[in-house]
Amino acid sequence: MADASSVEEVCGADAAPVDQFITPWTVSVASGYTLMRDPRYNKGLAFSESERDAHYLRGLLPPAVSTQELQEKKLMHNLREYKVPLQRYMSMMDLQERNEKLFYKLLMDNVEELLPIVYTPTVGEACQKYGSIFRRPQGLFISLKEKGRILEVLKNWPERNIQVIVVTDGERILGLGDLGAQGMGIPVGKLSLYTALGGLRPQACLPVTIDVGTNNETLLNDEFYIGLRQRRATGQEYADLLEEFMTAVKKQYGEKVLIQFEDFANHNAFELLSKYSNSHLVFNDDIQGTASVVLSGVISALKLVGGALPDHTFLFLGAGEAGTGIAELIALEISKKTNAPIEETRKKIWLVDSKGLIVSSRKESVQHFKKPWAHEHEPVKTLLEAVKALKPTVLIGSSGVGQTFTKEIIETMASLNEKPLILALSNPTSQSECTAEQAYTWSQGRAVFASGSPFDPVEYEGKVFVPGQANNAYIFPGFGLGLVMSGAIRVHDDMLLAASEALAAQVKDEHYQKGLIYPPFANIRTISANIAAKVAAKAYELGLASRLPHPEDLVKFAESCMYNPVYRNYR
């Protein structure tokens, strides 16, 4: 049985039963106009007659009393009226600032429809236009102006019990490049998914953007740009600011706060993860989250393509954060399954970057994170030549460049394999290496396909193919919940493997029959609870968990910790 005080620590006041009356506390008991302006407690027309009397709301609302379900129905109707995705995004952000519980209820109940709005691909456009649509702060902006005062800045944030921080420096937003301070849309979007999909309380989540300038000339010349108007700081100045931030976070929020690095450029992403993984609870979703969700897709795809994981040969287009992160986790999983040293299992995996196949003769000239993938082979210039030479069974795109899996490449993969596994992972949709339709058509309906951004089902020769989406949102919300509920103090690679295996185990026979290698997003909370349980179990097994006693049923404990967006009754 889960320990009640343990649940309280993870969930705060939301651990109380829904039918138990609570008092809407802010600084004092919120009433009247103040209550309606507080997104955490506002219910709009759903305030009951007795609540309107008790909290001085008479006359401030029209006489009708609504249910949360009716409010949800009206909002979904309104959202569907908008033809432009960015308008839907802005409408959702307005709702989040006005009525938090209704925002999360809407997102949870319509996750498959609204996920592309609050996150990829629409969030990319929102970041590009963030200066024009910016209304009120949804997180902390920490710029070079705050150097020496970051701890003070953290204290300006009203919440004290922070469990997860998502931080970006805006240098590599999705496939869109350097968006500077306007990258804030990414941490805001990621944390809304932590709550909706993983059940972490909104108040326990803090979005942060580190602003060290931007090299984007368009933004520097944009009168509406909201960030520092200077070129990016690098080297020691950059490292010092990040060091101050990491130290201040630990001092303010303690050892167990999860710091998720998001959309940093390759050189900084690897360095920050390596530098702080032994002193902080850190996670990089672009490197580790992407790797975990792709490994899960590969594991579940084995049921469709046949063979065991060590039997397959993997070829990547793209050798940045995502590509090398995925490759390393696949190599780790093969190593775990075969007891072979990881140096050997890496040889089943080949990477192509902008200069061609990474081979041993290039070892001295490539960046340090590419060196483990420089295998013995003659130089190969193009992806097509690499496919012909290596005869891979799995082709993975993480290049950030659209339309790079050409007709000839897909046809060659199909000629080499009965069921080629094609993963076109780059976001947003415009940057995908190929479309679902191209993958199915060019392979004559034989490809097993998944992408990073969503694609509609495809009909080919009378059969409907449903493409899977290798979306990090399958992994990071449950992964974060597992870390928080176990009181983990460090992230270990075995936790990522556990998350991958837990996700793959959620794919059922009826999904395989449709060609799916990921379960439907409609079940995401159950999926997240199962991932959280496996991650927490691994944390306890490795001695990295600090929350004791160990709950007997970790899945039930995960579910009991999850934030509930149903309205509360006020005294």
Coordinates of C-alpha atoms in Angstrom, one line a residue:
M1 CA 0.0 0.0 0.0
A2 CA 1.3 3.5 -0.9
D3 CA 2.3 5.6 2.1
A4 CA -0.1 8.6 2.4
S5 CA 2.5 11.1 3.5
S6 CA 4.6 10.0 0.6
V7 CA 1.8 10.7 -1.8
E8 CA 1.2 14.1 -0.1
E9 CA 4.9 15.0 -0.7
V10 CA 4.6 14.3 -4.4
C11 CA 1.1 15.6 -5.0
G12 CA 0.6 18.4 -2.5
A13 CA -3.0 19.4 -1.7
D14 CA -4.2 17.6 -4.8
A15 CA -3.7 14.3 -3.0
A16 CA -7.0 15.0 -1.1
P17 CA -10.0 13.1 -2.5
V18 CA -11.9 15.0 -5.2
D19 CA -15.2 14.9 -3.2
Q20 CA -13.6 16.4 -0.1
F21 CA -14.2 20.2 0.3
I22 CA -11.1 22.3 0.2
T23 CA -10.4 26.0 0.9
P24 CA -9.1 28.0 -2.1
W25 CA -5.9 29.3 -0.5
T26 CA -3.6 31.8 -2.2
V27 CA -2.1 34.2 0.3
S28 CA -5.4 34.3 2.2
V29 CA -8.7 32.7 1.4
A30 CA -9.4 33.8 -2.2
S31 CA -12.8 35.5 -2.8
G32 CA -14.6 37.5 -5.3
Y33 CA -12.7 39.1 -8.1
T34 CA -9.4 37.7 -6.8
L35 CA -10.6 34.2 -6.9
M36 CA -11.8 34.5 -10.5
R37 CA -8.4 36.0 -11.5
D38 CA -6.4 33.1 -10.0
P39 CA -6.1 30.4 -12.7
R40 CA -5.4 27.7 -10.1
Y41 CA -8.8 28.1 -8.5
N42 CA -11.0 29.8 -11.1
K43 CA -13.9 27.7 -12.3
G44 CA -15.7 30.3 -14.4
L45 CA -19.4 29.5 -14.7
A46 CA -18.9 26.2 -12.8
F47 CA -19.0 28.0 -9.4
S48 CA -22.0 26.6 -7.6
E49 CA -24.8 28.8 -6.1
S50 CA -23.4 28.1 -2.6
E51 CA -19.8 28.9 -3.7
R52 CA -21.0 32.2 -5.3
D53 CA -22.5 33.2 -1.9
A54 CA -19.5 32.0 0.2
H55 CA -16.9 33.7 -1.9
Y56 CA -18.6 37.0 -2.8
L57 CA -19.1 36.1 -6.5
R58 CA -22.7 37.2 -6.8
G59 CA -23.1 39.6 -9.7
L60 CA -19.6 38.9 -11.0
L61 CA -20.8 36.0 -13.1
P62 CA -23.9 35.5 -15.3
P63 CA -26.6 33.5 -13.5
A64 CA -26.1 30.2 -15.4
V65 CA -24.2 27.5 -13.6
S66 CA -22.2 25.2 -15.9
T67 CA -20.5 21.8 -15.5
Q68 CA -16.8 21.3 -16.3
E69 CA -17.9 18.9 -19.0
L70 CA -20.1 21.5 -20.7
Q71 CA -17.3 24.1 -20.5
E72 CA -15.0 21.5 -22.2
K73 CA -17.6 20.8 -24.9
K74 CA -17.9 24.6 -25.7
L75 CA -14.1 25.1 -25.8
M76 CA -13.5 22.2 -28.1
H77 CA -16.3 23.5 -30.4
N78 CA -14.6 27.0 -30.4
L79 CA -11.1 25.5 -31.0
R80 CA -12.3 23.6 -34.0
E81 CA -13.7 26.8 -35.5
Y82 CA -10.2 28.1 -35.8
K83 CA -8.6 27.1 -39.1
V84 CA -5.1 28.3 -38.3
P85 CA -3.1 26.1 -35.8
L86 CA -1.4 29.1 -34.2
Q87 CA -4.8 30.6 -33.3
R88 CA -5.7 27.3 -31.5
Y89 CA -2.3 27.5 -29.7
M90 CA -3.0 31.0 -28.5
S91 CA -6.5 30.1 -27.4
M92 CA -5.1 27.2 -25.4
M93 CA -2.4 29.5 -23.8
D94 CA -5.2 32.0 -22.9
L95 CA -7.1 29.2 -21.2
Q96 CA -4.1 28.0 -19.3
E97 CA -3.6 31.6 -17.9
R98 CA -7.3 31.8 -17.0
N99 CA -8.4 28.4 -15.8
E100 CA -5.7 25.9 -15.2
K101 CA -7.8 22.8 -14.3
L102 CA -10.0 23.2 -17.4
F103 CA -6.9 23.6 -19.6
Y104 CA -5.5 20.3 -18.4
K105 CA -8.8 18.5 -18.5
L106 CA -9.2 19.6 -22.1
L107 CA -5.7 18.5 -23.0
M108 CA -6.0 15.1 -21.2
D109 CA -9.4 14.3 -22.7
N110 CA -8.5 15.3 -26.3
V111 CA -4.8 14.5 -26.2
E112 CA -4.5 13.1 -29.7
E113 CA -6.2 16.2 -31.2
L114 CA -4.5 18.8 -29.0
L115 CA -0.9 17.5 -28.6
P116 CA 0.1 18.8 -32.0
I117 CA -1.3 22.2 -31.0
V118 CA 0.4 22.7 -27.6
Y119 CA 3.6 20.9 -28.8
T120 CA 5.1 19.9 -32.1
P121 CA 4.6 21.0 -34.8
T122 CA 2.6 24.2 -33.8
V123 CA 4.8 25.2 -30.9
G124 CA 7.6 25.7 -33.4
E125 CA 5.7 28.4 -35.2
A126 CA 4.7 29.9 -31.8
C127 CA 8.4 30.2 -30.8
Q128 CA 9.2 31.9 -34.2
K129 CA 6.4 34.5 -33.4
Y130 CA 6.8 34.5 -29.6
G131 CA 7.8 38.2 -29.5
S132 CA 4.5 39.2 -31.2
I133 CA 2.2 36.9 -29.3
F134 CA 3.9 37.3 -25.8
R135 CA 1.3 38.3 -23.2
R136 CA 2.5 37.5 -19.8
P137 CA 5.4 35.5 -18.4
Q138 CA 4.8 31.8 -18.0
G139 CA 8.3 31.0 -16.6
L140 CA 11.6 32.7 -15.7
F141 CA 13.9 34.5 -18.1
I142 CA 17.5 34.5 -16.9
S143 CA 19.8 36.6 -19.0
L144 CA 23.4 37.8 -18.8
K145 CA 21.9 40.8 -17.0
E146 CA 21.2 38.6 -14.0
K147 CA 24.7 37.3 -13.7
G148 CA 25.7 37.2 -10.0
R149 CA 22.0 37.4 -9.0
I150 CA 20.5 34.2 -10.3
L151 CA 19.5 32.9 -6.8
E152 CA 17.6 36.1 -6.2
V153 CA 15.8 35.7 -9.5
L154 CA 14.8 32.2 -8.6
K155 CA 13.4 33.5 -5.4
N156 CA 11.1 35.8 -7.4
W157 CA 9.2 32.8 -8.6
P158 CA 6.2 32.4 -6.4
E159 CA 6.3 28.6 -6.0
R160 CA 8.8 27.1 -3.5
N161 CA 8.3 23.3 -4.0
I162 CA 9.7 22.8 -7.5
Q163 CA 10.1 19.2 -8.7
V164 CA 10.9 19.7 -12.4
I165 CA 12.7 22.5 -14.3
V166 CA 12.8 22.5 -18.1
V167 CA 15.5 24.8 -19.3
T168 CA 16.6 26.0 -22.8
D169 CA 19.0 28.5 -24.2
G170 CA 17.0 28.7 -27.4
E171 CA 20.0 27.9 -29.7
R172 CA 18.5 24.9 -31.5
I173 CA 14.7 25.0 -31.3
L174 CA 13.3 21.9 -33.0
G175 CA 14.6 22.1 -36.6
L176 CA 14.2 25.8 -36.7
G177 CA 17.6 27.0 -35.4
D178 CA 18.5 29.8 -33.0
L179 CA 15.4 31.5 -31.6
G180 CA 17.0 33.1 -28.6
A181 CA 14.6 34.1 -25.8
Q182 CA 11.7 33.1 -28.0
G183 CA 12.5 29.5 -27.3
M184 CA 10.5 29.9 -24.1
G185 CA 7.6 28.2 -25.9
I186 CA 9.4 24.9 -25.6
P187 CA 9.8 24.7 -21.8
V188 CA 6.3 25.9 -21.4
G189 CA 4.9 23.3 -23.8
K190 CA 7.1 20.5 -22.3
L191 CA 5.9 21.2 -18.8
S192 CA 2.2 21.3 -19.7
L193 CA 2.8 17.8 -21.0
Y194 CA 4.5 16.8 -17.8
T195 CA 1.3 17.7 -16.0
A196 CA -1.3 16.4 -18.6
L197 CA 0.5 13.2 -19.5
G198 CA 2.7 12.5 -16.5
G199 CA 0.5 13.9 -13.7
L200 CA 3.0 16.2 -12.1
R201 CA 1.4 19.2 -10.4
P202 CA 1.5 22.4 -12.5
Q203 CA 2.8 24.3 -9.5
A204 CA 5.8 21.9 -9.2
C205 CA 7.0 22.7 -12.7
L206 CA 9.2 25.7 -13.7
P207 CA 10.0 26.7 -17.3
V208 CA 13.3 28.6 -17.7
T209 CA 15.0 30.3 -20.6
I210 CA 18.7 31.2 -20.3
D211 CA 19.2 34.2 -22.6
V212 CA 22.8 34.7 -23.7
G213 CA 21.9 36.5 -26.9
T214 CA 21.1 35.2 -30.4
N215 CA 23.0 34.8 -33.7
N216 CA 19.7 35.1 -35.6
E217 CA 20.0 38.3 -37.6
T218 CA 16.2 38.4 -38.2
L219 CA 15.5 38.5 -34.5
L220 CA 18.2 41.0 -33.7
N221 CA 16.6 43.4 -36.2
D222 CA 13.0 42.6 -35.1
E223 CA 11.5 45.5 -33.1
F224 CA 9.2 43.0 -31.3
Y225 CA 12.1 40.7 -30.2
I226 CA 11.9 40.1 -26.4
G227 CA 15.4 38.9 -25.7
L228 CA 18.9 40.4 -25.4
R229 CA 20.0 42.2 -28.6
Q230 CA 23.5 40.9 -28.8
R231 CA 25.3 38.0 -30.4
R232 CA 25.5 34.8 -28.4
A233 CA 27.9 34.6 -25.4
T234 CA 30.2 31.6 -25.6
G235 CA 33.2 30.0 -23.9
Q236 CA 33.9 31.0 -20.2
E237 CA 31.1 33.6 -20.1
Y238 CA 28.5 31.0 -21.1
A239 CA 29.9 28.3 -18.8
D240 CA 30.0 30.7 -15.8
L241 CA 26.3 31.7 -16.3
L242 CA 25.2 28.0 -16.5
E243 CA 27.3 27.1 -13.5
E244 CA 25.7 29.8 -11.5
F245 CA 22.3 28.7 -12.6
M246 CA 22.9 25.0 -11.7
T247 CA 24.3 25.9 -8.3
A248 CA 21.4 28.3 -7.5
V249 CA 18.8 25.7 -8.6
K250 CA 20.2 23.1 -6.2
K251 CA 20.5 25.7 -3.4
Q252 CA 16.9 26.9 -3.9
Y253 CA 15.1 23.6 -4.6
G254 CA 17.4 20.9 -3.3
E255 CA 19.1 17.7 -4.5
K256 CA 16.0 16.1 -5.9
V257 CA 14.8 18.7 -8.4
L258 CA 14.9 17.3 -12.0
I259 CA 16.6 19.7 -14.5
Q260 CA 15.7 18.8 -18.1
F261 CA 18.0 20.4 -20.7
E262 CA 16.0 21.2 -23.9
D263 CA 17.0 22.3 -27.4
F264 CA 20.6 23.3 -26.6
A265 CA 23.1 23.2 -29.5
N266 CA 25.0 19.9 -29.9
H267 CA 28.3 21.1 -28.4
N268 CA 26.7 22.5 -25.3
A269 CA 24.1 19.7 -24.9
F270 CA 26.7 17.0 -24.6
E271 CA 29.0 19.0 -22.4
L272 CA 26.3 20.1 -19.9
L273 CA 24.9 16.5 -19.6
S274 CA 28.4 15.1 -19.0
K275 CA 29.4 17.9 -16.6
Y276 CA 26.4 17.8 -14.4
S277 CA 25.2 14.2 -14.5
N278 CA 27.3 13.3 -11.4
S279 CA 26.3 16.3 -9.3
H280 CA 22.7 17.0 -10.3
L281 CA 19.5 15.1 -11.3
V282 CA 19.8 16.0 -15.0
F283 CA 18.1 14.7 -18.2
N284 CA 18.5 15.8 -21.8
D285 CA 15.3 15.0 -23.7
D286 CA 16.9 15.5 -27.1
I287 CA 19.7 13.0 -26.3
Q288 CA 18.1 10.6 -23.8
G289 CA 14.3 11.0 -24.2
T290 CA 14.5 10.6 -28.0
A291 CA 16.8 7.6 -27.6
S292 CA 14.5 6.0 -25.2
V293 CA 11.3 6.4 -27.3
V294 CA 13.1 5.3 -30.5
L295 CA 14.6 2.2 -28.8
S296 CA 11.1 1.4 -27.6
G297 CA 9.8 1.6 -31.2
V298 CA 12.6 -0.7 -32.4
I299 CA 11.9 -3.2 -29.7
S300 CA 8.2 -3.4 -30.5
A301 CA 8.9 -3.3 -34.2
L302 CA 10.8 -6.6 -33.9
K303 CA 7.3 -8.3 -33.6
L304 CA 6.6 -7.1 -37.2
V305 CA 10.0 -7.2 -38.9
G306 CA 11.3 -10.4 -37.1
G307 CA 14.6 -11.3 -35.6
A308 CA 16.1 -10.3 -32.3
L309 CA 17.7 -6.9 -31.6
P310 CA 21.3 -8.1 -32.1
D311 CA 20.4 -9.5 -35.5
H312 CA 19.7 -6.1 -37.0
T313 CA 22.0 -3.5 -38.7
F314 CA 21.2 0.1 -38.0
L315 CA 22.0 3.1 -40.3
F316 CA 21.5 6.7 -39.2
L317 CA 21.3 9.9 -41.2
G318 CA 22.3 12.5 -38.7
A319 CA 25.0 12.3 -36.0
G320 CA 24.0 15.0 -33.6
E321 CA 22.4 14.8 -30.2
A322 CA 19.5 12.7 -31.3
G323 CA 21.4 10.3 -33.6
T324 CA 24.3 9.5 -31.3
G325 CA 22.0 9.4 -28.2
I326 CA 19.7 6.8 -29.9
A327 CA 22.7 4.8 -31.2
E328 CA 24.3 4.6 -27.8
L329 CA 21.1 3.4 -26.1
I330 CA 20.5 0.8 -28.8
A331 CA 24.1 -0.4 -28.3
L332 CA 23.5 -0.5 -24.5
E333 CA 20.4 -2.6 -24.9
I334 CA 22.1 -5.1 -27.3
S335 CA 25.0 -5.3 -24.8
K336 CA 22.5 -6.0 -22.0
K337 CA 20.8 -8.7 -24.0
T338 CA 24.0 -10.4 -25.2
N339 CA 26.5 -9.6 -22.4
A340 CA 28.9 -8.4 -25.2
P341 CA 31.0 -5.3 -24.4
I342 CA 29.5 -2.1 -25.7
E343 CA 32.5 -1.5 -27.9
E344 CA 31.4 -4.6 -29.9
T345 CA 27.7 -3.9 -30.0
R346 CA 28.3 -0.4 -31.4
K347 CA 29.7 -2.0 -34.6
K348 CA 26.1 -3.0 -35.6
I349 CA 25.3 0.7 -35.8
W350 CA 26.6 3.1 -38.5
L351 CA 26.1 6.9 -38.8
V352 CA 26.1 9.2 -41.8
D353 CA 26.7 13.0 -41.2
S354 CA 26.9 15.9 -43.7
K355 CA 30.4 14.6 -44.9
G356 CA 29.3 11.0 -45.4
L357 CA 29.7 7.8 -43.5
I358 CA 31.6 8.1 -40.2
V359 CA 34.5 5.7 -40.6
S360 CA 37.8 5.2 -38.8
S361 CA 39.8 7.3 -41.3
R362 CA 37.8 10.3 -40.2
K363 CA 38.2 9.6 -36.5
E364 CA 40.6 12.5 -35.8
S365 CA 38.5 15.1 -37.6
V366 CA 35.1 14.3 -36.1
Q367 CA 33.6 15.8 -32.9
H368 CA 34.2 13.8 -29.7
F369 CA 30.7 12.4 -29.5
K370 CA 31.0 10.9 -33.0
K371 CA 34.3 9.1 -32.3
P372 CA 32.7 5.8 -30.9
W373 CA 30.9 5.4 -34.3
A374 CA 34.0 5.6 -36.5
H375 CA 34.2 2.0 -37.6
E376 CA 36.5 0.3 -40.1
H377 CA 35.2 0.8 -43.6
E378 CA 36.2 2.6 -46.8
P379 CA 34.9 6.2 -47.1
V380 CA 31.3 6.5 -48.4
K381 CA 30.0 9.9 -49.4
T382 CA 26.2 9.5 -49.7
L383 CA 23.4 7.9 -47.7
L384 CA 22.3 5.9 -50.8
E385 CA 25.9 4.4 -51.2
A386 CA 25.9 3.6 -47.5
V387 CA 22.6 1.8 -47.7
K388 CA 23.9 -0.3 -50.7
A389 CA 27.3 -1.0 -48.9
L390 CA 26.0 -1.8 -45.4
K391 CA 22.6 -3.4 -46.2
P392 CA 20.9 -2.1 -43.1
T393 CA 17.6 -3.5 -41.8
V394 CA 16.8 -0.3 -40.0
L395 CA 17.1 3.3 -41.4
I396 CA 16.8 6.1 -38.9
G397 CA 16.7 9.8 -39.8
S398 CA 17.6 12.5 -37.2
S399 CA 19.2 15.0 -39.5
G400 CA 16.8 17.9 -39.2
V401 CA 16.7 18.0 -43.0
G402 CA 13.5 17.2 -44.9
Q403 CA 13.1 14.9 -47.9
T404 CA 16.5 13.2 -47.5
F405 CA 15.1 9.7 -47.7
T406 CA 14.7 9.7 -51.4
K407 CA 12.6 7.3 -53.6
E408 CA 15.8 5.4 -54.5
I409 CA 16.9 5.0 -50.9
I410 CA 13.5 3.7 -49.7
E411 CA 13.3 1.4 -52.8
T412 CA 16.8 0.0 -52.0
M413 CA 15.8 -0.6 -48.4
A414 CA 12.7 -2.5 -49.6
S415 CA 14.8 -4.6 -52.1
L416 CA 17.2 -5.6 -49.2
N417 CA 14.5 -6.3 -46.6
E418 CA 11.1 -8.0 -46.6
K419 CA 9.9 -5.4 -44.0
P420 CA 12.3 -2.5 -43.7
L421 CA 12.0 -0.4 -40.6
I422 CA 12.0 3.3 -41.6
L423 CA 12.1 6.0 -38.8
A424 CA 11.9 9.6 -40.1
L425 CA 12.3 11.4 -36.8
S426 CA 13.1 15.1 -37.6
N427 CA 10.6 17.7 -36.5
P428 CA 8.5 19.6 -37.4
T429 CA 6.7 17.8 -40.3
S430 CA 8.4 20.0 -43.0
Q431 CA 11.8 18.6 -41.8
S432 CA 10.8 14.9 -41.8
E433 CA 13.2 12.8 -43.9
C434 CA 10.2 11.4 -45.8
T435 CA 6.4 11.4 -45.4
A436 CA 4.4 8.4 -44.4
E437 CA 2.9 8.2 -47.8
Q438 CA 6.3 8.1 -49.5
A439 CA 7.6 5.4 -47.1
Y440 CA 4.6 3.1 -47.8
T441 CA 4.3 3.8 -51.5
W442 CA 7.9 3.5 -52.4
S443 CA 8.3 0.3 -50.3
Q444 CA 5.1 -1.1 -51.9
G445 CA 3.4 -1.2 -48.6
R446 CA 6.1 -3.2 -46.9
A447 CA 7.8 -0.6 -44.7
V448 CA 7.2 -0.4 -41.0
F449 CA 7.2 3.4 -40.5
A450 CA 7.2 5.9 -37.7
S451 CA 8.0 9.6 -37.7
G452 CA 8.7 12.4 -35.2
S453 CA 5.8 14.6 -36.2
P454 CA 2.3 13.2 -36.8
F455 CA 1.1 12.0 -40.2
D456 CA -2.4 11.0 -41.2
P457 CA -3.2 7.3 -42.1
V458 CA -2.3 6.3 -45.6
E459 CA -4.3 4.1 -48.0
Y460 CA -2.2 2.0 -50.4
E461 CA -3.6 -0.6 -52.7
G462 CA -6.8 -0.9 -50.6
K463 CA -5.0 -1.2 -47.3
V464 CA -4.9 1.5 -44.6
F465 CA -1.6 2.0 -42.9
V466 CA -1.5 3.9 -39.6
P467 CA 2.0 5.5 -39.1
G468 CA 3.4 5.5 -35.6
Q469 CA 4.7 8.7 -34.0
A470 CA 8.0 8.4 -32.1
N471 CA 7.1 11.3 -29.9
N472 CA 9.2 12.0 -26.8
A473 CA 5.9 12.7 -25.0
Y474 CA 5.5 9.0 -24.6
I475 CA 8.6 8.8 -22.4
F476 CA 9.6 12.0 -20.6
P477 CA 6.4 12.6 -18.5
G478 CA 6.4 9.1 -17.1
F479 CA 10.2 9.1 -16.7
G480 CA 10.0 12.4 -14.7
L481 CA 7.2 11.1 -12.6
G482 CA 9.2 8.0 -11.8
L483 CA 12.2 10.1 -10.7
V484 CA 10.0 12.4 -8.6
M485 CA 8.0 9.7 -6.9
S486 CA 11.1 7.7 -5.9
G487 CA 13.0 10.7 -4.8
A488 CA 15.8 9.8 -7.2
I489 CA 19.0 11.8 -6.9
R490 CA 20.7 10.8 -10.2
V491 CA 19.6 9.5 -13.7
H492 CA 21.2 6.2 -14.8
D493 CA 21.2 4.7 -18.3
D494 CA 19.4 1.6 -17.0
M495 CA 16.4 3.8 -16.1
L496 CA 16.2 4.8 -19.8
L497 CA 16.3 1.2 -20.9
A498 CA 13.6 0.4 -18.3
A499 CA 11.4 3.2 -19.7
S500 CA 11.9 1.9 -23.3
E501 CA 11.0 -1.6 -22.3
A502 CA 7.9 -0.4 -20.3
L503 CA 6.6 1.6 -23.3
A504 CA 7.2 -1.3 -25.8
A505 CA 5.2 -3.6 -23.4
Q506 CA 2.2 -1.3 -23.8
V507 CA 1.9 -2.2 -27.5
K508 CA -0.8 -4.8 -27.9
D509 CA -1.7 -7.2 -30.7
E510 CA -4.6 -5.0 -32.0
H511 CA -2.0 -2.2 -32.4
Y512 CA 0.4 -4.5 -34.3
Q513 CA -2.4 -5.5 -36.7
K514 CA -2.6 -1.9 -37.8
G515 CA 1.1 -1.7 -38.3
L516 CA 1.6 0.4 -35.2
I517 CA 4.8 0.2 -33.1
Y518 CA 3.6 2.7 -30.4
P519 CA 0.4 2.5 -28.4
P520 CA -2.3 5.1 -28.9
F521 CA -1.9 8.4 -27.1
A522 CA -5.4 8.1 -25.8
N523 CA -4.0 5.7 -23.1
I524 CA -1.0 8.0 -22.2
R525 CA -1.7 8.3 -18.5
T526 CA -1.8 4.6 -18.1
I527 CA 1.4 4.3 -20.2
S528 CA 3.1 7.0 -18.1
A529 CA 2.1 5.3 -14.8
N530 CA 3.7 2.0 -16.1
I531 CA 6.9 3.8 -17.2
A532 CA 7.1 5.7 -13.9
A533 CA 6.8 2.4 -12.0
K534 CA 9.6 0.8 -14.0
V535 CA 11.8 3.8 -13.7
A536 CA 11.2 4.1 -9.9
A537 CA 11.8 0.3 -9.5
K538 CA 15.2 0.7 -11.2
A539 CA 16.0 3.8 -9.0
Y540 CA 15.3 1.7 -5.9
E541 CA 17.3 -1.3 -7.3
L542 CA 20.3 1.0 -8.1
G543 CA 20.2 2.6 -4.6
L544 CA 19.4 6.0 -6.2
A545 CA 16.0 6.5 -4.6
S546 CA 15.6 8.5 -1.4
R547 CA 11.8 8.2 -0.8
L548 CA 11.2 5.4 1.8
P549 CA 9.5 3.2 2.5
H550 CA 9.4 1.6 -1.0
P551 CA 5.7 1.5 -2.1
E552 CA 4.5 -2.1 -2.5
D553 CA 2.6 -1.4 -5.8
L554 CA 4.5 1.2 -7.8
V555 CA 1.9 1.4 -10.6
K556 CA -0.8 2.2 -8.1
F557 CA 1.4 4.6 -6.3
A558 CA 2.2 6.4 -9.6
E559 CA -1.5 6.7 -10.3
S560 CA -2.2 8.0 -6.8
C561 CA 0.4 10.7 -7.3
M562 CA -1.0 12.0 -10.5
Y563 CA -2.5 15.5 -10.7
N564 CA -6.3 15.5 -11.1
P565 CA -7.8 18.4 -13.2
V566 CA -11.4 17.8 -12.0
Y567 CA -12.8 20.9 -10.2
R568 CA -12.8 20.9 -6.4
N569 CA -15.7 22.0 -4.2
Y570 CA -14.8 25.0 -2.1
R571 CA -16.0 25.6 1.5

